[in-house]
Tab-separated table of C-alpha atoms and ligand atoms in Angstrom:
chain	number	residue	atom	x	y	z
D	1	MET	CA	0.000	0.000	0.000
D	2	ASP	CA	1.321	3.463	-0.794
D	3	TYR	CA	0.873	6.557	1.353
D	4	HIS	CA	0.881	10.191	0.384
D	5	PHE	CA	3.788	11.743	2.291
D	6	GLU	CA	4.098	15.392	3.378
D	7	PHE	CA	6.380	17.017	5.933
D	8	ARG	CA	6.826	20.443	7.463
D	9	PRO	CA	9.896	21.598	9.464
D	10	TYR	CA	9.380	23.448	12.746
D	11	ARG	CA	11.539	25.677	14.960
D	12	ARG	CA	10.763	26.186	18.650
D	13	LEU	CA	12.533	29.000	20.511
D	14	PHE	CA	13.479	28.484	24.141
D	15	LYS	CA	12.458	31.114	26.724
D	16	GLN	CA	16.030	30.852	27.949
D	17	PRO	CA	18.838	28.787	26.443
D	18	LEU	CA	18.911	25.233	27.813
D	19	ARG	CA	22.416	24.836	29.166
D	20	THR	CA	23.988	21.384	29.351
D	21	ARG	CA	27.551	20.262	29.276
D	22	TYR	CA	27.154	20.263	25.467
D	23	GLY	CA	26.680	24.035	25.555
D	24	PHE	CA	23.640	26.270	25.074
D	25	TRP	CA	20.540	25.101	23.172
D	26	ASN	CA	18.585	28.120	21.844
D	27	VAL	CA	16.220	26.586	19.295
D	28	ARG	CA	14.681	23.143	18.886
D	29	GLU	CA	14.218	22.063	15.243
D	30	GLY	CA	12.265	19.077	14.036
D	31	LEU	CA	9.789	17.876	11.426
D	32	ILE	CA	6.097	17.008	11.517
D	33	LEU	CA	5.126	14.199	9.117
D	34	ARG	CA	1.730	13.502	7.584
D	35	LEU	CA	0.892	10.238	5.853
D	36	THR	CA	-2.452	9.895	4.073
D	37	ASP	CA	-3.730	6.530	2.873
D	38	ALA	CA	-6.091	5.687	0.000
D	39	GLU	CA	-9.138	6.005	2.302
D	40	GLY	CA	-8.001	9.469	3.385
D	41	ARG	CA	-6.981	8.364	6.872
D	42	ILE	CA	-4.164	10.491	8.304
D	43	GLY	CA	-1.156	9.310	10.317
D	44	TRP	CA	0.820	12.016	12.121
D	45	GLY	CA	4.496	11.564	13.028
D	46	GLU	CA	7.408	13.632	14.267
D	47	VAL	CA	11.156	13.572	13.674
D	48	ALA	CA	12.970	15.229	16.632
D	49	PRO	CA	16.701	14.435	16.305
D	50	ILE	CA	19.382	15.254	18.889
D	51	ALA	CA	22.775	14.816	17.213
D	52	ASP	CA	24.569	15.110	20.608
D	53	PHE	CA	22.734	11.885	21.512
D	54	GLY	CA	24.039	10.068	18.438
D	55	THR	CA	21.008	10.451	16.181
D	56	GLU	CA	21.018	11.951	12.715
D	57	SER	CA	21.245	15.739	12.637
D	58	PHE	CA	18.209	17.894	11.851
D	59	ALA	CA	19.847	18.774	8.501
D	60	GLN	CA	20.253	15.076	7.667
D	61	ALA	CA	16.638	14.339	8.631
D	62	LEU	CA	15.417	17.267	6.518
D	63	SER	CA	17.451	16.097	3.511
D	64	PHE	CA	16.122	12.567	3.999
D	65	CYS	CA	12.516	13.823	3.889
D	66	GLN	CA	13.247	16.064	0.899
D	67	PHE	CA	14.760	13.058	-0.888
D	68	LEU	CA	11.684	10.876	-0.374
D	69	ALA	CA	8.975	10.729	-3.005
D	70	THR	CA	5.515	12.061	-2.179
D	71	GLU	CA	4.155	8.508	-2.475
D	72	ILE	CA	5.932	6.071	-0.102
D	73	SER	CA	5.306	2.474	0.968
D	74	GLU	CA	5.716	0.536	4.210
D	75	GLY	CA	8.799	-0.972	2.560
D	76	THR	CA	10.320	2.493	2.248
D	77	ILE	CA	9.782	3.029	5.978
D	78	ALA	CA	11.136	-0.418	6.886
D	79	GLN	CA	14.349	0.420	4.998
D	80	ILE	CA	15.126	3.626	6.922
D	81	PRO	CA	18.682	2.942	8.186
D	82	ALA	CA	19.518	2.589	11.903
D	83	THR	CA	21.745	5.661	11.488
D	84	PHE	CA	18.493	7.650	11.203
D	85	PRO	CA	16.744	6.590	14.459
D	86	ALA	CA	14.712	9.804	14.807
D	87	CYS	CA	13.345	9.238	11.279
D	88	GLN	CA	12.684	5.571	12.067
D	89	PHE	CA	10.630	6.735	15.066
D	90	GLY	CA	8.777	9.493	13.198
D	91	PHE	CA	7.766	7.394	10.209
D	92	GLY	CA	7.034	4.338	12.366
D	93	ALA	CA	4.737	6.397	14.587
D	94	ALA	CA	2.985	7.955	11.577
D	95	LEU	CA	2.334	4.491	10.143
D	96	GLU	CA	0.893	3.252	13.444
D	97	ASN	CA	-1.212	6.374	13.846
D	98	LEU	CA	-2.886	5.673	10.498
D	99	SER	CA	-4.596	2.691	12.066
D	100	VAL	CA	-5.767	4.681	15.105
D	101	VAL	CA	-9.518	5.053	15.106
D	102	PRO	CA	-10.122	7.960	17.533
D	103	SER	CA	-12.071	6.495	20.461
D	104	GLY	CA	-15.129	8.191	21.984
D	105	ASN	CA	-12.968	9.554	24.790
D	106	ALA	CA	-10.275	10.827	22.406
D	107	GLN	CA	-11.038	14.412	23.435
D	108	THR	CA	-10.503	13.564	27.118
D	109	ALA	CA	-7.346	11.668	26.274
D	110	LEU	CA	-6.167	14.547	24.112
D	111	ASN	CA	-6.693	17.034	26.942
D	112	SER	CA	-4.568	15.319	29.555
D	113	LEU	CA	-1.377	13.880	28.190
D	114	TRP	CA	0.352	13.978	31.559
D	115	THR	CA	-0.728	15.022	35.053
D	116	VAL	CA	1.783	17.122	36.977
D	117	HIS	CA	2.148	14.376	39.600
D	118	GLU	CA	3.375	11.878	37.018
D	119	GLN	CA	5.895	14.287	35.472
D	120	SER	CA	9.417	15.360	36.357
D	121	TYR	CA	9.945	19.126	36.057
D	122	LEU	CA	13.149	20.252	34.338
D	123	LEU	CA	14.691	22.949	36.534
D	124	PRO	CA	16.936	25.786	35.336
D	125	THR	CA	20.627	24.945	35.651
D	126	GLY	CA	23.003	26.367	38.265
D	127	ARG	CA	21.906	28.668	41.079
D	128	ASP	CA	18.572	29.443	39.329
D	129	ALA	CA	17.313	26.010	40.427
D	130	LEU	CA	17.142	27.352	44.004
D	131	ARG	CA	14.295	29.675	42.951
D	132	GLY	CA	12.952	27.448	40.212
D	133	TRP	CA	11.235	24.667	42.144
D	134	GLN	CA	8.685	26.596	44.285
D	135	ASP	CA	6.116	27.461	41.581
D	136	PRO	CA	6.055	23.961	40.022
D	137	TRP	CA	5.805	22.517	43.556
D	138	GLN	CA	2.693	24.661	44.079
D	139	GLN	CA	1.348	23.337	40.762
D	140	GLY	CA	1.741	19.762	42.036
D	141	PHE	CA	5.105	18.613	40.666
D	142	ARG	CA	6.967	16.394	43.140
D	143	THR	CA	9.875	15.240	40.959
D	144	PHE	CA	12.486	17.672	39.685
D	145	LYS	CA	15.462	17.309	37.396
D	146	TRP	CA	18.552	19.467	37.616
D	147	LYS	CA	21.323	19.423	35.043
D	148	ILE	CA	24.805	19.484	36.580
D	149	GLY	CA	28.340	19.634	35.204
D	150	VAL	CA	27.616	22.994	33.574
D	151	VAL	CA	29.536	25.200	36.057
D	152	ASP	CA	32.368	24.634	38.555
D	153	SER	CA	31.543	21.460	40.522
D	154	ALA	CA	32.442	22.974	43.928
D	155	GLU	CA	29.868	25.738	43.279
D	156	GLU	CA	27.280	23.243	42.001
D	157	LEU	CA	27.797	20.997	45.032
D	158	ARG	CA	27.121	23.998	47.308
D	159	HIS	CA	23.909	24.765	45.390
D	160	PHE	CA	23.024	21.062	45.616
D	161	GLU	CA	23.252	21.081	49.425
D	162	THR	CA	21.179	24.271	49.600
D	163	LEU	CA	18.586	22.788	47.253
D	164	MET	CA	18.323	19.609	49.309
D	165	GLN	CA	17.920	21.667	52.495
D	166	CYS	CA	15.051	23.643	50.921
D	167	LEU	CA	13.118	20.923	49.090
D	168	PRO	CA	10.115	19.665	51.103
D	169	GLU	CA	9.515	16.086	52.131
D	170	LYS	CA	8.238	13.885	49.275
D	171	ALA	CA	10.299	15.888	46.780
D	172	CYS	CA	12.422	13.747	44.473
D	173	LEU	CA	15.481	15.231	42.806
D	174	ARG	CA	17.101	13.793	39.691
D	175	LEU	CA	20.584	14.980	38.721
D	176	ASP	CA	21.728	14.820	35.096
D	177	ALA	CA	25.391	15.262	34.185
D	178	ASN	CA	24.961	14.471	30.466
D	179	GLY	CA	28.157	12.427	30.599
D	180	GLY	CA	30.184	15.479	31.623
D	181	LEU	CA	31.916	14.275	34.809
D	182	ASN	CA	35.114	12.296	35.346
D	183	TRP	CA	35.530	9.400	37.782
D	184	ASP	CA	36.642	11.519	40.753
D	185	THR	CA	33.938	14.176	40.344
D	186	ALA	CA	31.238	11.562	39.738
D	187	SER	CA	32.323	9.713	42.898
D	188	ARG	CA	32.224	13.002	44.814
D	189	TRP	CA	28.715	13.758	43.538
D	190	LEU	CA	27.464	10.267	44.409
D	191	ALA	CA	28.989	10.344	47.893
D	192	THR	CA	27.248	13.705	48.399
D	193	CYS	CA	23.971	12.271	47.048
D	194	ASP	CA	24.190	9.391	49.519
D	195	ARG	CA	24.995	11.760	52.387
D	196	LEU	CA	22.301	14.353	51.606
D	197	THR	CA	19.610	11.760	50.916
D	198	SER	CA	20.200	10.410	54.440
D	199	SER	CA	20.331	13.898	55.982
D	200	TYR	CA	17.314	15.675	54.468
D	201	ALA	CA	13.605	15.072	53.799
D	202	ALA	CA	13.945	15.267	50.024
D	203	LYS	CA	15.440	12.301	48.215
D	204	VAL	CA	17.874	12.009	45.302
D	205	GLU	CA	16.188	9.568	42.933
D	206	PHE	CA	19.202	9.001	40.666
D	207	LEU	CA	22.255	10.511	38.999
D	208	GLU	CA	21.814	10.390	35.229
D	209	GLN	CA	24.748	9.662	32.886
D	210	PRO	CA	27.592	10.779	35.164
D	211	LEU	CA	30.292	9.543	32.786
D	212	PRO	CA	30.683	9.531	28.975
D	213	ILE	CA	29.163	6.610	27.074
D	214	GLU	CA	32.624	5.146	26.361
D	215	GLN	CA	33.073	4.400	30.092
D	216	PHE	CA	30.455	1.643	30.451
D	217	ASP	CA	32.541	-0.454	32.869
D	218	GLN	CA	33.164	2.579	35.097
D	219	LEU	CA	29.423	3.397	35.045
D	220	LEU	CA	28.651	-0.168	36.108
D	221	ASN	CA	31.276	0.167	38.845
D	222	LEU	CA	29.819	3.447	40.126
D	223	HIS	CA	26.349	1.895	40.147
D	224	GLN	CA	27.621	-0.875	42.419
D	225	GLN	CA	29.615	1.420	44.743
D	226	PHE	CA	26.997	3.956	45.858
D	227	ARG	CA	23.462	3.771	47.234
D	228	THR	CA	22.200	6.492	44.888
D	229	PRO	CA	21.182	4.757	41.639
D	230	ILE	CA	22.757	5.602	38.300
D	231	ALA	CA	20.536	6.100	35.245
D	232	LEU	CA	21.888	5.711	31.705
D	233	ASP	CA	20.631	8.173	29.101
D	234	GLU	CA	23.119	8.968	26.325
D	235	SER	CA	24.447	5.390	26.719
D	236	VAL	CA	21.015	4.060	25.725
D	237	SER	CA	19.817	6.648	23.170
D	238	THR	CA	18.948	4.113	20.487
D	239	LEU	CA	17.452	0.618	20.662
D	240	THR	CA	20.790	-0.780	19.464
D	241	GLN	CA	22.500	0.851	22.454
D	242	ILE	CA	19.745	-0.273	24.855
D	243	GLN	CA	20.240	-3.876	23.701
D	244	SER	CA	24.024	-3.589	23.943
D	245	CYS	CA	24.008	-2.187	27.502
D	246	TYR	CA	21.495	-4.851	28.551
D	247	GLN	CA	23.677	-7.585	27.066
D	248	LYS	CA	26.726	-6.119	28.869
D	249	GLY	CA	24.860	-6.488	32.143
D	250	TRP	CA	23.172	-3.122	32.806
D	251	ARG	CA	20.174	-3.650	35.079
D	252	GLY	CA	20.011	-0.117	36.444
D	253	ILE	CA	17.693	2.599	35.146
D	254	PHE	CA	17.299	3.115	31.382
D	255	VAL	CA	16.267	6.686	30.526
D	256	ILE	CA	14.474	6.211	27.223
D	257	LYS	CA	13.831	9.097	24.828
D	258	ALA	CA	11.526	7.125	22.526
D	259	ALA	CA	11.705	9.829	19.838
D	260	LEU	CA	15.443	9.104	19.483
D	261	ALA	CA	15.379	5.320	19.911
D	262	GLY	CA	14.402	4.191	16.411
D	263	SER	CA	11.483	1.974	15.441
D	264	PRO	CA	8.704	2.283	18.059
D	265	GLU	CA	7.488	-1.200	17.152
D	266	LYS	CA	10.924	-2.733	17.919
D	267	LEU	CA	11.321	-0.645	21.094
D	268	ARG	CA	7.876	-1.758	22.293
D	269	SER	CA	8.764	-5.364	21.605
D	270	PHE	CA	12.097	-5.114	23.496
D	271	CYS	CA	10.425	-3.539	26.545
D	272	GLN	CA	7.758	-6.265	26.483
D	273	THR	CA	10.337	-9.067	26.479
D	274	HIS	CA	12.952	-7.586	28.836
D	275	ALA	CA	12.160	-6.495	32.408
D	276	ILE	CA	14.099	-3.245	32.371
D	277	GLU	CA	13.710	-0.277	34.741
D	278	VAL	CA	12.551	2.550	32.445
D	279	VAL	CA	12.221	6.303	32.922
D	280	TRP	CA	10.468	7.788	29.880
D	281	SER	CA	12.106	11.055	28.933
D	282	SER	CA	11.368	13.903	26.558
D	283	ALA	CA	13.556	14.723	23.581
D	284	LEU	CA	11.910	18.155	23.695
D	285	GLU	CA	9.487	17.013	21.019
D	286	THR	CA	6.073	18.521	20.270
D	287	SER	CA	2.693	17.100	21.275
D	288	VAL	CA	2.667	14.938	18.122
D	289	ALA	CA	5.426	12.653	19.381
D	290	GLN	CA	4.390	13.075	23.029
D	291	HIS	CA	0.851	11.891	22.214
D	292	PHE	CA	2.161	8.780	20.459
D	293	ILE	CA	4.540	7.972	23.342
D	294	ARG	CA	1.828	8.551	25.948
D	295	HIS	CA	-0.994	6.633	24.258
D	296	ARG	CA	0.631	4.091	21.932
D	297	LEU	CA	3.954	3.201	23.510
D	298	ILE	CA	3.883	3.454	27.311
D	299	PRO	CA	0.535	1.657	27.789
D	300	ALA	CA	1.844	-1.303	25.730
D	301	VAL	CA	4.863	-2.041	27.946
D	302	PRO	CA	5.198	-3.033	31.631
D	303	ALA	CA	4.273	-0.006	33.753
D	304	SER	CA	7.022	2.106	35.332
D	305	ASP	CA	6.111	3.866	38.582
D	306	ARG	CA	8.753	6.517	38.007
D	307	ALA	CA	7.787	10.046	36.941
D	308	VAL	CA	8.064	10.700	33.218
D	309	GLY	CA	10.574	13.321	32.108
D	310	PHE	CA	8.080	15.392	30.127
D	311	GLY	CA	7.891	18.428	32.400
D	312	VAL	CA	9.699	20.536	29.798
D	313	ASP	CA	7.019	22.553	27.981
D	314	HIS	CA	7.743	25.611	30.171
D	315	TRP	CA	11.143	25.901	28.473
D	316	PHE	CA	9.499	27.052	25.231
D	317	LEU	CA	8.362	30.544	24.269
D	318	ASP	CA	5.191	29.480	22.475
D	319	THR	CA	2.731	26.653	23.094
D	320	THR	CA	1.480	26.370	19.500
D	321	LEU	CA	3.294	23.075	19.085
D	322	ASN	CA	1.932	21.724	22.382
D	323	GLN	CA	-1.632	21.702	21.122
D	324	LEU	CA	-3.438	18.411	20.603
D	325	ASP	CA	-5.339	19.408	17.461
D	326	PHE	CA	-2.669	18.230	15.037
D	327	GLU	CA	-4.444	19.649	11.974
D	328	GLN	CA	-4.256	23.099	13.559
D	329	LEU	CA	-0.647	22.474	14.598
D	330	TRP	CA	0.136	21.489	10.979
D	331	GLN	CA	-1.542	24.645	9.619
D	332	SER	CA	0.601	26.757	11.955
D	333	LEU	CA	3.808	25.535	10.239
C	1	LIG	O1	14.351	13.719	31.150
C	1	LIG	C1	13.824	14.784	31.503
C	1	LIG	O2	13.360	14.957	32.634
C	1	LIG	C2	13.734	15.949	30.554
C	1	LIG	C3	14.474	15.762	29.279
C	1	LIG	C4	15.934	16.096	29.423
C	1	LIG	O3	16.457	16.236	30.487
C	1	LIG	C5	16.679	16.293	28.164
C	1	LIG	C6	16.076	17.033	27.168
C	1	LIG	C7	16.761	17.258	25.977
C	1	LIG	C8	18.032	16.757	25.799
C	1	LIG	C9	18.644	15.998	26.801
C	1	LIG	C10	17.946	15.747	27.977
C	1	LIG	C11	18.585	14.840	28.982
C	1	LIG	O4	17.892	14.101	29.668
C	1	LIG	O5	19.816	14.797	29.015
C	2	LIG	MG1	19.726	13.069	30.331
């Protein structure tokens, strides 16, 4: 069966640059896909690459879409190479969405992708985190993520202690180093996590990707040495990497950015056949990919009781691409 294929690039400006150890991220670029079958049914998809995570670049994804004919088949989609995991996800999701017959409660489903209680809120980096948690706490968020390794570690460790002193009971804090620490600094952070978790009401849920992906054995070692769990993120960006880390013995937390992982069908199947500890995480995608992940992927795999890392919409200047009327979203591009 052939499908009529259209795509439209998007650009989302951040309210303030997202600072990680990779540098400053000022604009998020991606592509919205629309497949239309012979009966006129529409399948929406999204390509949201993050080259720092080992996916194709936005430019490569754009060229790939420009290269495709306007009539494509399932075979075309099945042949998207593993070096284009964000495209594999986007086209795979669009194909699956074609078969979605909106249920009677679609409107309800569309209106509540995530409740605040089930989300982790991405805090500003550095000292700004100390003033950044109160409003989301009032809104109902209980899990917060703070990116570290972006300024001097002695300064960040001081802010960390202050943050842990201020956070109320039942608050969960996730730290994310984006692979930017070395062994000594990672050990220092984990020892501090263990100490502060025992000293204060708030808890450190995990330290995400403390070391670069090349240091798998050291990551495994850290995971065994400290009480605070380690979560892999960049190490498990794609399904190929998830499988490799599992085969090498990783049984800690897998932070999965489904929009980067490749074929959603293959990811679903892996999660169904392997009991892995998953934290679902945003690749800063729009509501098109978020809706697919929320309603087609997560419900089909063993439930995770950990908050989902989708508390990121506040980082963007406009909410046009958060809306759940995808036809309207498409017209805005
Ligand atoms: O996982 C979350 O809570 C939010 C998503 C997030 O932190 C993120 C968003 C874009 C790029 C990288 C990352 C990351 O987890 O490292
Ligand atoms: Mg991360």
